[in-house]
PDB file of C-alpha atoms and ligand atoms in Angstrom:
ATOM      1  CA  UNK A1167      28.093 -18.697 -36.469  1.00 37.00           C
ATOM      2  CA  UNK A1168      28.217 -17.678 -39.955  1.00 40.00           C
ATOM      3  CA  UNK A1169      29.335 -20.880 -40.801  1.00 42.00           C
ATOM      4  CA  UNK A1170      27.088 -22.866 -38.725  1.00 43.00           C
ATOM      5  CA  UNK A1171      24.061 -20.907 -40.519  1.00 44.00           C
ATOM      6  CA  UNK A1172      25.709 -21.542 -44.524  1.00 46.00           C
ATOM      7  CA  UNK A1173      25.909 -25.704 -43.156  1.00 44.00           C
ATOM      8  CA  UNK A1174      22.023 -25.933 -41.619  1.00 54.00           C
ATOM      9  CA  UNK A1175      20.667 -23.724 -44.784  1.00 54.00           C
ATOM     10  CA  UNK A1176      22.887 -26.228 -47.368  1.00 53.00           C
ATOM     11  CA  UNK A1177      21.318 -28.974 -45.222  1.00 65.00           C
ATOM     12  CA  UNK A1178      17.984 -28.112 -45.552  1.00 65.00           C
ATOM     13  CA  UNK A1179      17.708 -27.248 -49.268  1.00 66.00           C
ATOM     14  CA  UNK A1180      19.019 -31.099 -49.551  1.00 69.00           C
ATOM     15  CA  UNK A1181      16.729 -32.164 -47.735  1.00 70.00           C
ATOM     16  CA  UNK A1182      13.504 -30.018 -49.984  1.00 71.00           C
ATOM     17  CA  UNK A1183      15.699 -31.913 -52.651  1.00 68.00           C
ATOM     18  CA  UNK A1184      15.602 -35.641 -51.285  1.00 92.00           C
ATOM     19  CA  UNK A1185      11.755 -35.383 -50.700  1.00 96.00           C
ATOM     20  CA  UNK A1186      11.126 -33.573 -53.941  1.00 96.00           C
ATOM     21  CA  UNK A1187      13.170 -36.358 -55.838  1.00 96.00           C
ATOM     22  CA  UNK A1188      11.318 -39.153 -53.936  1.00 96.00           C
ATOM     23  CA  UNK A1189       8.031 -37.244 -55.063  1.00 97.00           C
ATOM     24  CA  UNK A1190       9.320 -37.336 -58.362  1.00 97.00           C
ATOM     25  CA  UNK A1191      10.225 -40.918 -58.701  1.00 96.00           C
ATOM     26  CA  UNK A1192       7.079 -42.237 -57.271  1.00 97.00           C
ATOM     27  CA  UNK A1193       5.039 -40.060 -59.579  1.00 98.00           C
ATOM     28  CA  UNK A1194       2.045 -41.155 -57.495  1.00 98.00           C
ATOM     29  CA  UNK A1195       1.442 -39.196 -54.742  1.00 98.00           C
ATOM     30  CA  UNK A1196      -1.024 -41.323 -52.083  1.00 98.00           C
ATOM     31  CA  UNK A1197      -3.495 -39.497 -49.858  1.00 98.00           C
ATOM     32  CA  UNK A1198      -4.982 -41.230 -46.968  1.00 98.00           C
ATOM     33  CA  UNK A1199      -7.078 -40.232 -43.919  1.00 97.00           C
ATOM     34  CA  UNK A1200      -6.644 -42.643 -41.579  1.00 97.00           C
ATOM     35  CA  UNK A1201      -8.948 -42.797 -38.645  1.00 96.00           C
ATOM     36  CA  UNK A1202      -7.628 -45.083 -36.655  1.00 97.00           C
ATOM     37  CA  UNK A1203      -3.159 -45.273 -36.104  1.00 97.00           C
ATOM     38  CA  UNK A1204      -3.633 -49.178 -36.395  1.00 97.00           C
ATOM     39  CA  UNK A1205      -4.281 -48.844 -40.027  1.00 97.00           C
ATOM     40  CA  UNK A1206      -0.804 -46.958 -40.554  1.00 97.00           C
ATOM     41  CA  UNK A1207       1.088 -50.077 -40.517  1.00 97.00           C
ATOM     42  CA  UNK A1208      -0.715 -52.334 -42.870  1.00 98.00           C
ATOM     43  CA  UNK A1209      -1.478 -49.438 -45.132  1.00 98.00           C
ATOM     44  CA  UNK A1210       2.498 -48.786 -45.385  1.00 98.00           C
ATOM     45  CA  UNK A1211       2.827 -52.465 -46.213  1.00 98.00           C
ATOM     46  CA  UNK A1212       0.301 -52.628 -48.653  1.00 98.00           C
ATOM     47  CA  UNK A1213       1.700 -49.147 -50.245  1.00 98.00           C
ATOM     48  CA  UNK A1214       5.573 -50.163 -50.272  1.00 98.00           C
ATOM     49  CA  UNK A1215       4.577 -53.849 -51.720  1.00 98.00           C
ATOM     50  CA  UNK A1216       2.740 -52.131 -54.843  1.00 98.00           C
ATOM     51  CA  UNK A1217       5.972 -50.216 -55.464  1.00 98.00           C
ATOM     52  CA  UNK A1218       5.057 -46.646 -53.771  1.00 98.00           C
ATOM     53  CA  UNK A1219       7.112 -45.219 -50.770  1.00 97.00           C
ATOM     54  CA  UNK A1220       5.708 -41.662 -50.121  1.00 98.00           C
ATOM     55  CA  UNK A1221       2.164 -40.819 -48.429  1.00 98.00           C
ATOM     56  CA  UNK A1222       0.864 -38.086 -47.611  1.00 98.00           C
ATOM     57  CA  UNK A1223      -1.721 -38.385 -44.024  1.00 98.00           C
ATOM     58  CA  UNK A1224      -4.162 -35.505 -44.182  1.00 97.00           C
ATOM     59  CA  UNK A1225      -4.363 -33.578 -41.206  1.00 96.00           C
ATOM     60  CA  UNK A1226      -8.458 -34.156 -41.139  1.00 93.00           C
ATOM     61  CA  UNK A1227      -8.682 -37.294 -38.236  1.00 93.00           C
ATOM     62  CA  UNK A1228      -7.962 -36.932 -34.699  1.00 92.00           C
ATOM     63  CA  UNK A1229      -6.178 -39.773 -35.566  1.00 96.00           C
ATOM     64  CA  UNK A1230      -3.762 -38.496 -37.971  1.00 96.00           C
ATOM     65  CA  UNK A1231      -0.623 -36.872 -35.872  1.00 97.00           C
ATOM     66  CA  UNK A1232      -0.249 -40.704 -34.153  1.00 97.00           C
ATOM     67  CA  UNK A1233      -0.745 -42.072 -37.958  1.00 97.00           C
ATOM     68  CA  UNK A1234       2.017 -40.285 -39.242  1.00 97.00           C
ATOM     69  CA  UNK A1235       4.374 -40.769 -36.248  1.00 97.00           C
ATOM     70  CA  UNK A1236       3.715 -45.013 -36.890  1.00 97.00           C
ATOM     71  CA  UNK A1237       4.552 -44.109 -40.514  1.00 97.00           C
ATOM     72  CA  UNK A1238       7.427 -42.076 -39.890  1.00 96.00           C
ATOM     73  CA  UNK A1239       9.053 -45.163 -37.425  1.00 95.00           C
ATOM     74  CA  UNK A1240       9.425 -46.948 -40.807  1.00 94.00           C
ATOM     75  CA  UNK A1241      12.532 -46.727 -42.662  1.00 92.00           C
ATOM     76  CA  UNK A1242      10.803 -47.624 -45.798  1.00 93.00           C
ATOM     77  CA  UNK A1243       8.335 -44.742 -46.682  1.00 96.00           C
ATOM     78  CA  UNK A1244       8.590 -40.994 -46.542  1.00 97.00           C
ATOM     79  CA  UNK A1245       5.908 -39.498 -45.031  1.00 97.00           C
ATOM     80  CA  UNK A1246       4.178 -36.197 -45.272  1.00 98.00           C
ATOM     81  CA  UNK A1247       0.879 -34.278 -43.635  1.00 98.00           C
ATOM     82  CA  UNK A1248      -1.740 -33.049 -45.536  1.00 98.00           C
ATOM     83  CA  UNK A1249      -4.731 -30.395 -45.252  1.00 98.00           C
ATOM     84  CA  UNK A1250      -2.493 -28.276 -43.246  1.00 98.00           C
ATOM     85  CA  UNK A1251      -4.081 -25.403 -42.663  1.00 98.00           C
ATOM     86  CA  UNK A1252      -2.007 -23.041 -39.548  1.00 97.00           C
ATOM     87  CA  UNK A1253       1.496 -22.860 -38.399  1.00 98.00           C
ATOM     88  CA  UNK A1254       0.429 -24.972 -35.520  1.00 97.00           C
ATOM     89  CA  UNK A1255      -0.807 -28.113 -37.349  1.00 97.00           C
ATOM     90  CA  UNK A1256       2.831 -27.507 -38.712  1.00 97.00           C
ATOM     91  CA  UNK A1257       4.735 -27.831 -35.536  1.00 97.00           C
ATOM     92  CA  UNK A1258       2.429 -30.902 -34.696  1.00 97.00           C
ATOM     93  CA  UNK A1259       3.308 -32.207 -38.289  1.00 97.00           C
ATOM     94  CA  UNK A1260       7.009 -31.976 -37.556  1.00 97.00           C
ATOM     95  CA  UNK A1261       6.276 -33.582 -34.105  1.00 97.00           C
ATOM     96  CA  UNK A1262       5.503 -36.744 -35.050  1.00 97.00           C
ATOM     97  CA  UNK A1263       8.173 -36.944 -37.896  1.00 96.00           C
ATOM     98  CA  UNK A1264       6.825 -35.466 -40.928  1.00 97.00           C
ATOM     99  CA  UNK A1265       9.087 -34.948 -43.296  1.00 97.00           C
ATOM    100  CA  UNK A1266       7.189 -32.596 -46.098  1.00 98.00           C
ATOM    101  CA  UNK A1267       3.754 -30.249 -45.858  1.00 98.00           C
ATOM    102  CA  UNK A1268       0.845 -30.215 -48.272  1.00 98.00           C
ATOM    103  CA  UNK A1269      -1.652 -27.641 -48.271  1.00 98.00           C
ATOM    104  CA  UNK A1270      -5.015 -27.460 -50.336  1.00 98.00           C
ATOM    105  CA  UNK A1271      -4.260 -23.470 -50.956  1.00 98.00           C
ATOM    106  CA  UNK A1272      -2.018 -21.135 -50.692  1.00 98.00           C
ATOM    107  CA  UNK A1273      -0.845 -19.938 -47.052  1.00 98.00           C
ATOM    108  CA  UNK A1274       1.325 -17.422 -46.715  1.00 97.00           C
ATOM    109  CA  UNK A1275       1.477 -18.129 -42.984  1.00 98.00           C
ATOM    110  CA  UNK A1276       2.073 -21.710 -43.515  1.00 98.00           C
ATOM    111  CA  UNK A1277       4.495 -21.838 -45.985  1.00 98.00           C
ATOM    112  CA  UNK A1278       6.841 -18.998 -44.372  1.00 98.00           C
ATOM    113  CA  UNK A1279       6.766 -20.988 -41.318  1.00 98.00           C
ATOM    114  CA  UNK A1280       7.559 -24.408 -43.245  1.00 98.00           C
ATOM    115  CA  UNK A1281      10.619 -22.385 -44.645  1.00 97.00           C
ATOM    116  CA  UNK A1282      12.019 -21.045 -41.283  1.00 97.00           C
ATOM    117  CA  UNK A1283      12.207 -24.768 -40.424  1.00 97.00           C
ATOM    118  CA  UNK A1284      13.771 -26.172 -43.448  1.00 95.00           C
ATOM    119  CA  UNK A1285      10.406 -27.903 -44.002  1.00 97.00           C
ATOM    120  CA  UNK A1286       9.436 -28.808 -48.313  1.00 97.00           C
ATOM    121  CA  UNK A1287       5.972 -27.195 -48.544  1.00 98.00           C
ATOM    122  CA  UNK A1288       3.555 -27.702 -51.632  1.00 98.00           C
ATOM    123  CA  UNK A1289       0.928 -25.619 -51.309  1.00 98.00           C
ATOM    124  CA  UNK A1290      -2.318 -25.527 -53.199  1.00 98.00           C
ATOM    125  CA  UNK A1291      -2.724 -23.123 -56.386  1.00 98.00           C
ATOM    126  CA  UNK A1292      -5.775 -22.790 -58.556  1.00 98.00           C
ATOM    127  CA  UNK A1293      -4.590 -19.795 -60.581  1.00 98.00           C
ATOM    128  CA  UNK A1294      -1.909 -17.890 -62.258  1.00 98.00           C
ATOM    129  CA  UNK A1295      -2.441 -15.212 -59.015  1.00 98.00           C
ATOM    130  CA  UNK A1296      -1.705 -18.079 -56.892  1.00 98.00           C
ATOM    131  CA  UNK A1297       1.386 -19.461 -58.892  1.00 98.00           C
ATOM    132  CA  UNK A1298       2.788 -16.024 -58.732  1.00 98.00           C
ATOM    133  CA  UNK A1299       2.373 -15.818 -54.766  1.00 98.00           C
ATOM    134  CA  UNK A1300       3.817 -19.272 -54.829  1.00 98.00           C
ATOM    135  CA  UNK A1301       7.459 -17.490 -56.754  1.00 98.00           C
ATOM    136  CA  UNK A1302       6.993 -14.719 -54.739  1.00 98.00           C
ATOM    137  CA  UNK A1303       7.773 -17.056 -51.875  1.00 98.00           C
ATOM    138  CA  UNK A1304      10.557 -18.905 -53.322  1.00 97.00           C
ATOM    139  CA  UNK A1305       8.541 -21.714 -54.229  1.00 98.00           C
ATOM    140  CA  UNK A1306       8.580 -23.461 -57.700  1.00 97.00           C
ATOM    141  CA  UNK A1307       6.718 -26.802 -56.707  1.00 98.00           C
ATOM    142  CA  UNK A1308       3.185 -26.229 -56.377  1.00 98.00           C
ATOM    143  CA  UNK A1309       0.147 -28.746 -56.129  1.00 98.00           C
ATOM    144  CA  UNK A1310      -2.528 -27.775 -58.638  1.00 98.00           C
ATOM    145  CA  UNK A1311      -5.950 -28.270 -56.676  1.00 98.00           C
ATOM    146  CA  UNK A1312      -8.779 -29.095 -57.280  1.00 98.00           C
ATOM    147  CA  UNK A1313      -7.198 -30.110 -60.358  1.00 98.00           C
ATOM    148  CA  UNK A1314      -9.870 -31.700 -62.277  1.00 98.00           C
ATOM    149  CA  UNK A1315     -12.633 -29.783 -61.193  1.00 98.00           C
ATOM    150  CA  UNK A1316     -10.358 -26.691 -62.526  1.00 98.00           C
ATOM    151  CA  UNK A1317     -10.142 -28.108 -65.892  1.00 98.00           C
ATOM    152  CA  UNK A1318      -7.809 -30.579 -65.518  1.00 98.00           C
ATOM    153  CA  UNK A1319      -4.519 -31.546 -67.919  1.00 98.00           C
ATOM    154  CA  UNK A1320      -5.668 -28.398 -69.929  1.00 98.00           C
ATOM    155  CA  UNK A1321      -5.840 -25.573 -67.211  1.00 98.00           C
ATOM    156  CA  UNK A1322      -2.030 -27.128 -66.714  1.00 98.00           C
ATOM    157  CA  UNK A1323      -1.292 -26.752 -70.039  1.00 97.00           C
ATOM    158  CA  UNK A1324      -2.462 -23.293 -70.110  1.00 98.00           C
ATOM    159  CA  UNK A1325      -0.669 -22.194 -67.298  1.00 98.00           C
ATOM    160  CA  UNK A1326       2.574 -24.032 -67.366  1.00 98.00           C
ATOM    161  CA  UNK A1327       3.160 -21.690 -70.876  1.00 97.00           C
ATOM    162  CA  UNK A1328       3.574 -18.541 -68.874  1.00 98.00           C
ATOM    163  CA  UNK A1329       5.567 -20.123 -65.841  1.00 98.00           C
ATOM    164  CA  UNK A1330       8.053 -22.081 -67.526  1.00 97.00           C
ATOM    165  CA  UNK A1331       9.820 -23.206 -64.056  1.00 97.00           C
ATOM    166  CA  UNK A1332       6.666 -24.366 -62.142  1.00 98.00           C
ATOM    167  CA  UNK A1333       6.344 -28.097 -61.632  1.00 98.00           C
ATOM    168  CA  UNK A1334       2.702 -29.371 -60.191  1.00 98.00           C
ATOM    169  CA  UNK A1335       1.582 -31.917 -58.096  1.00 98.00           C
ATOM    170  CA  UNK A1336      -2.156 -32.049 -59.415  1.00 98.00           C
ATOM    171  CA  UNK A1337      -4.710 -33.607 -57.079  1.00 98.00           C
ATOM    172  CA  UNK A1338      -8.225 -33.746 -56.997  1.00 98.00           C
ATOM    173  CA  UNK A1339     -10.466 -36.245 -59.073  1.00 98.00           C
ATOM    174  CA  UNK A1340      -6.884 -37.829 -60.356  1.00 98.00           C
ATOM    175  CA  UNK A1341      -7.742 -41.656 -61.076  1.00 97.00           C
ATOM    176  CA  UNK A1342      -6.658 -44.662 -62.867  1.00 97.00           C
ATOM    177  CA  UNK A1343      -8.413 -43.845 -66.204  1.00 97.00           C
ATOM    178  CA  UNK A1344      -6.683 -40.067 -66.475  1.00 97.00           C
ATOM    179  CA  UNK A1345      -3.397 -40.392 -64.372  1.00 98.00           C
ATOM    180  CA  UNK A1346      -1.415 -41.009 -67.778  1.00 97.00           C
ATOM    181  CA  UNK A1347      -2.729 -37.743 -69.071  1.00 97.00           C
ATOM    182  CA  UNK A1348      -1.205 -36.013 -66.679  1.00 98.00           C
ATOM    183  CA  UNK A1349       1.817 -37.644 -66.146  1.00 98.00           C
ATOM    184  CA  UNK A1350       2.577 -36.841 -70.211  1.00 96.00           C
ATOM    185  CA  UNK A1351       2.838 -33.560 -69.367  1.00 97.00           C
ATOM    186  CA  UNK A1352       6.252 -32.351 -68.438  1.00 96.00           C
ATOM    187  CA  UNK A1353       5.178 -29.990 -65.804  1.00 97.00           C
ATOM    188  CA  UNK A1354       3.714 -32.449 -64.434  1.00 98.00           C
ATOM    189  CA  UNK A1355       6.102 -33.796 -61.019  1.00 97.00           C
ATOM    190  CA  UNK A1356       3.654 -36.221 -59.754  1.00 98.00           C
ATOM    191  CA  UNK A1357       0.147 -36.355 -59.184  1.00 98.00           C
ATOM    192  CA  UNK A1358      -1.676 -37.115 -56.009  1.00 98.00           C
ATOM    193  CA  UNK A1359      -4.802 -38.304 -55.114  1.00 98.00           C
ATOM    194  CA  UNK A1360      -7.132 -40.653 -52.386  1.00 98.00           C
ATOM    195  CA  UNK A1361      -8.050 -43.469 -55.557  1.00 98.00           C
ATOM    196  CA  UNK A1362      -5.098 -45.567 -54.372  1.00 98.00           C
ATOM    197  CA  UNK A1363      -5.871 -45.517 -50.803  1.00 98.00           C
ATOM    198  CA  UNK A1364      -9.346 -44.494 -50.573  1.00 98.00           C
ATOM    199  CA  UNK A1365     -11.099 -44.588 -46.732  1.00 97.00           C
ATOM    200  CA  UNK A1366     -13.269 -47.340 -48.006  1.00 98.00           C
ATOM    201  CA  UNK A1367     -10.893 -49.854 -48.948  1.00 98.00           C
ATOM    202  CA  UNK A1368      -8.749 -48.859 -45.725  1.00 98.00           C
ATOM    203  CA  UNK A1369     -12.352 -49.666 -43.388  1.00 97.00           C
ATOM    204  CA  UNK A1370     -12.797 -52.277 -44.828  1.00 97.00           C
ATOM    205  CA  UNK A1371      -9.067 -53.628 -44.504  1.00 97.00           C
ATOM    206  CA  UNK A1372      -8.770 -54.500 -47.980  1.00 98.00           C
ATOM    207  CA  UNK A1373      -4.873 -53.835 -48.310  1.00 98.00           C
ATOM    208  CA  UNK A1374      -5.009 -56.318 -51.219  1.00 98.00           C
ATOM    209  CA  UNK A1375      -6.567 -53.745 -53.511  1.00 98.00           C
ATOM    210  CA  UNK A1376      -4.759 -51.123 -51.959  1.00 98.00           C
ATOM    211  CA  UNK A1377      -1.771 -53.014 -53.380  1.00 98.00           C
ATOM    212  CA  UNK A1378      -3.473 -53.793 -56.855  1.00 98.00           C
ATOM    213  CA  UNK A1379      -4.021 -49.912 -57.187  1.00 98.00           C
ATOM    214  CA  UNK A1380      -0.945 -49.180 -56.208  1.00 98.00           C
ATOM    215  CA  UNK A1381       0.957 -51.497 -58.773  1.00 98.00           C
ATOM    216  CA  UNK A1382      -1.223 -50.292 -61.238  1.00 98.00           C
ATOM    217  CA  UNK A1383      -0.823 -47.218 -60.711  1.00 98.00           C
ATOM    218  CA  UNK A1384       3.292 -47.580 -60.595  1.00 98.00           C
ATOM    219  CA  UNK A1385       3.336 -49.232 -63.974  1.00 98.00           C
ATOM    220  CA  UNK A1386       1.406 -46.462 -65.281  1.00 98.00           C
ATOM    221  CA  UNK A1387       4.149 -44.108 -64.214  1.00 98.00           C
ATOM    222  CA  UNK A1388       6.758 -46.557 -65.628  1.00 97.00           C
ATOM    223  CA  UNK A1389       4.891 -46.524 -69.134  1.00 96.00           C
ATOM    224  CA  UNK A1390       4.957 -42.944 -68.759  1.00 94.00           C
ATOM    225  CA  UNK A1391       7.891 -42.088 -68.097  1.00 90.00           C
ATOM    226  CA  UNK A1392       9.572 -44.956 -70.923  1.00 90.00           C
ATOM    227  CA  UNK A1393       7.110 -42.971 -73.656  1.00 83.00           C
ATOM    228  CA  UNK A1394       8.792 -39.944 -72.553  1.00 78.00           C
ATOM    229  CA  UNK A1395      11.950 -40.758 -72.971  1.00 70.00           C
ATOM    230  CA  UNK A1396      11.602 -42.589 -76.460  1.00 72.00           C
ATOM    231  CA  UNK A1397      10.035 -39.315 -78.124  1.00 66.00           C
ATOM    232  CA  UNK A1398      12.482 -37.326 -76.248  1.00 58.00           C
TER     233      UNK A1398
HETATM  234  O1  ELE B1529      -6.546 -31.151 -48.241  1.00 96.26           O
HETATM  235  C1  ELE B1529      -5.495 -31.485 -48.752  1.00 96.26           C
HETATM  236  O2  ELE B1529      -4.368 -31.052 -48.428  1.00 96.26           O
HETATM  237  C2  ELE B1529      -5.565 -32.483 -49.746  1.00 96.26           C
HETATM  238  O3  ELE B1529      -4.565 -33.130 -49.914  1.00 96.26           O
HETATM  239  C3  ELE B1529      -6.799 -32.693 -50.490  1.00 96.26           C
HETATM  240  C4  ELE B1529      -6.712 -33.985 -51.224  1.00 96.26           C
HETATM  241  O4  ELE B1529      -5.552 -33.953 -51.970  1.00 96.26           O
HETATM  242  C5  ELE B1529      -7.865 -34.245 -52.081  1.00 96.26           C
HETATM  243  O5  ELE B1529      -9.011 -34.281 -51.308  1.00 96.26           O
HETATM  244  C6  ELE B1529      -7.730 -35.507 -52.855  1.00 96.26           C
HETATM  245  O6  ELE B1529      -8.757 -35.545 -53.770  1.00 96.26           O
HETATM  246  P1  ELE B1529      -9.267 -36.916 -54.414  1.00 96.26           P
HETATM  247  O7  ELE B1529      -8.089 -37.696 -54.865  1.00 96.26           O
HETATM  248  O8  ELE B1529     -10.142 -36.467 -55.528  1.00 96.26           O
HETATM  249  O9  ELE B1529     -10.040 -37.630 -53.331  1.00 96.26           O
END
């Protein structure tokens, strides 16, 4: 019994660590709300052919839970649900094959319940109170939201000094012109954000510059990440 319980918890915190790592070497984070489950199949291919293979399907259509379960049937793209707000939207999340949950703030009630089932969690935080809930918790992977309306690469700056282990996921006004700014910053894990995918371009069915985005957006985090290293 013991035993049993040591395997599923070592099981689980590989798991947190294959979706954090696959986070982490997208370094683009897409959000999409999808109204319609049709789109979730040429959005994947449009994603996966501009180099990206994590989304994140907010939680804000009637349409999502079937969106994420298409998703999810692919072998080629981890998929998460965002805007989850209760510990049901949770259970429905897991459902239909989600495999991490994203939350705009900071829920106790959500993330406890993510971590009795093994499930990664990145909730939102818009302050150092929030951060510290967020360690309280267990948690050192955070999203930072909104994160340009809250100041942006310098609010991270700021509080990244005093929480030296905290890695963020900043989303919210993140675009092509200031991705790189963000992605300097070693705290920095990934960023996420709707410019890649945005429900325009998915209306419209313009998976061609969903794809252009994407790739631009990929190369961004390539020069990035090569700058990095060389002044490392
Ligand atoms: O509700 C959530 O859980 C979210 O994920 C919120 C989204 O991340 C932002 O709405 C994206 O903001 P933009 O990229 O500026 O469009």
């Amino acid at each position: 019994m013991g035993q049993d319980h040591e395997v599923t918890s070592t099981s689980r915190a590989e798991r947190a660590v294959d979706v954090e790592a696959a986070i982490t070497a997208g370094g683009v984070l897409p959000v999409v709300v999808l109204d319609t489950a049709a789109d979730a199949d040429p959005l994947a291919a449009a994603l996966t052919a501009g180099g990206l293979h994590t989304v994140e399907v907010t939680f804000r259509t009637d349409a999502a839970a079937d969106a994420i379960a298409a998703l999810s049937a692919r072998s080629d793209l981890l998929v998460g649900a965002g805007t989850v707000l209760t510990p049901a939207q949770v259970d429905r999340a897991v459902s239909v094959g989600a495999r991490f949950v994203v939350s705009p703030g900071f829920s106790p009630t959500v993330v406890r319940h993510c971590q009795e089932l093994g499930l990664p969690v990145f909730p939102g935080v818009s302050s150092a109170t929030e951060i510290q809930m967020a360690l309280d918790a267990g948690l050192t992977t955070v999203k930072f939201f909104p994160a340009e309306q809250l100041g942006g690469i310098a609010m991270i700056r700021a509080l990244a000094a005093p929480f030296r282990s905290v890695r963020f996921i900043p989303t919210g006004g993140v675009h092509a012109g200031n991705l790189a700014t963000y992605l300097a910053h070693p705290a920095v894990l990934a960023v996420g954000g709707t410019w890649l995918a945005p429900s325009d371009l998915i209306t419209a069915g313009n998976w061609r510059e969903v794809t252009t985005r994407t790739s631009a957006a990929v190369a961004t985090v390539h020069e990035s990440r090569t700058r990095s290293h060389a002044t490392a």
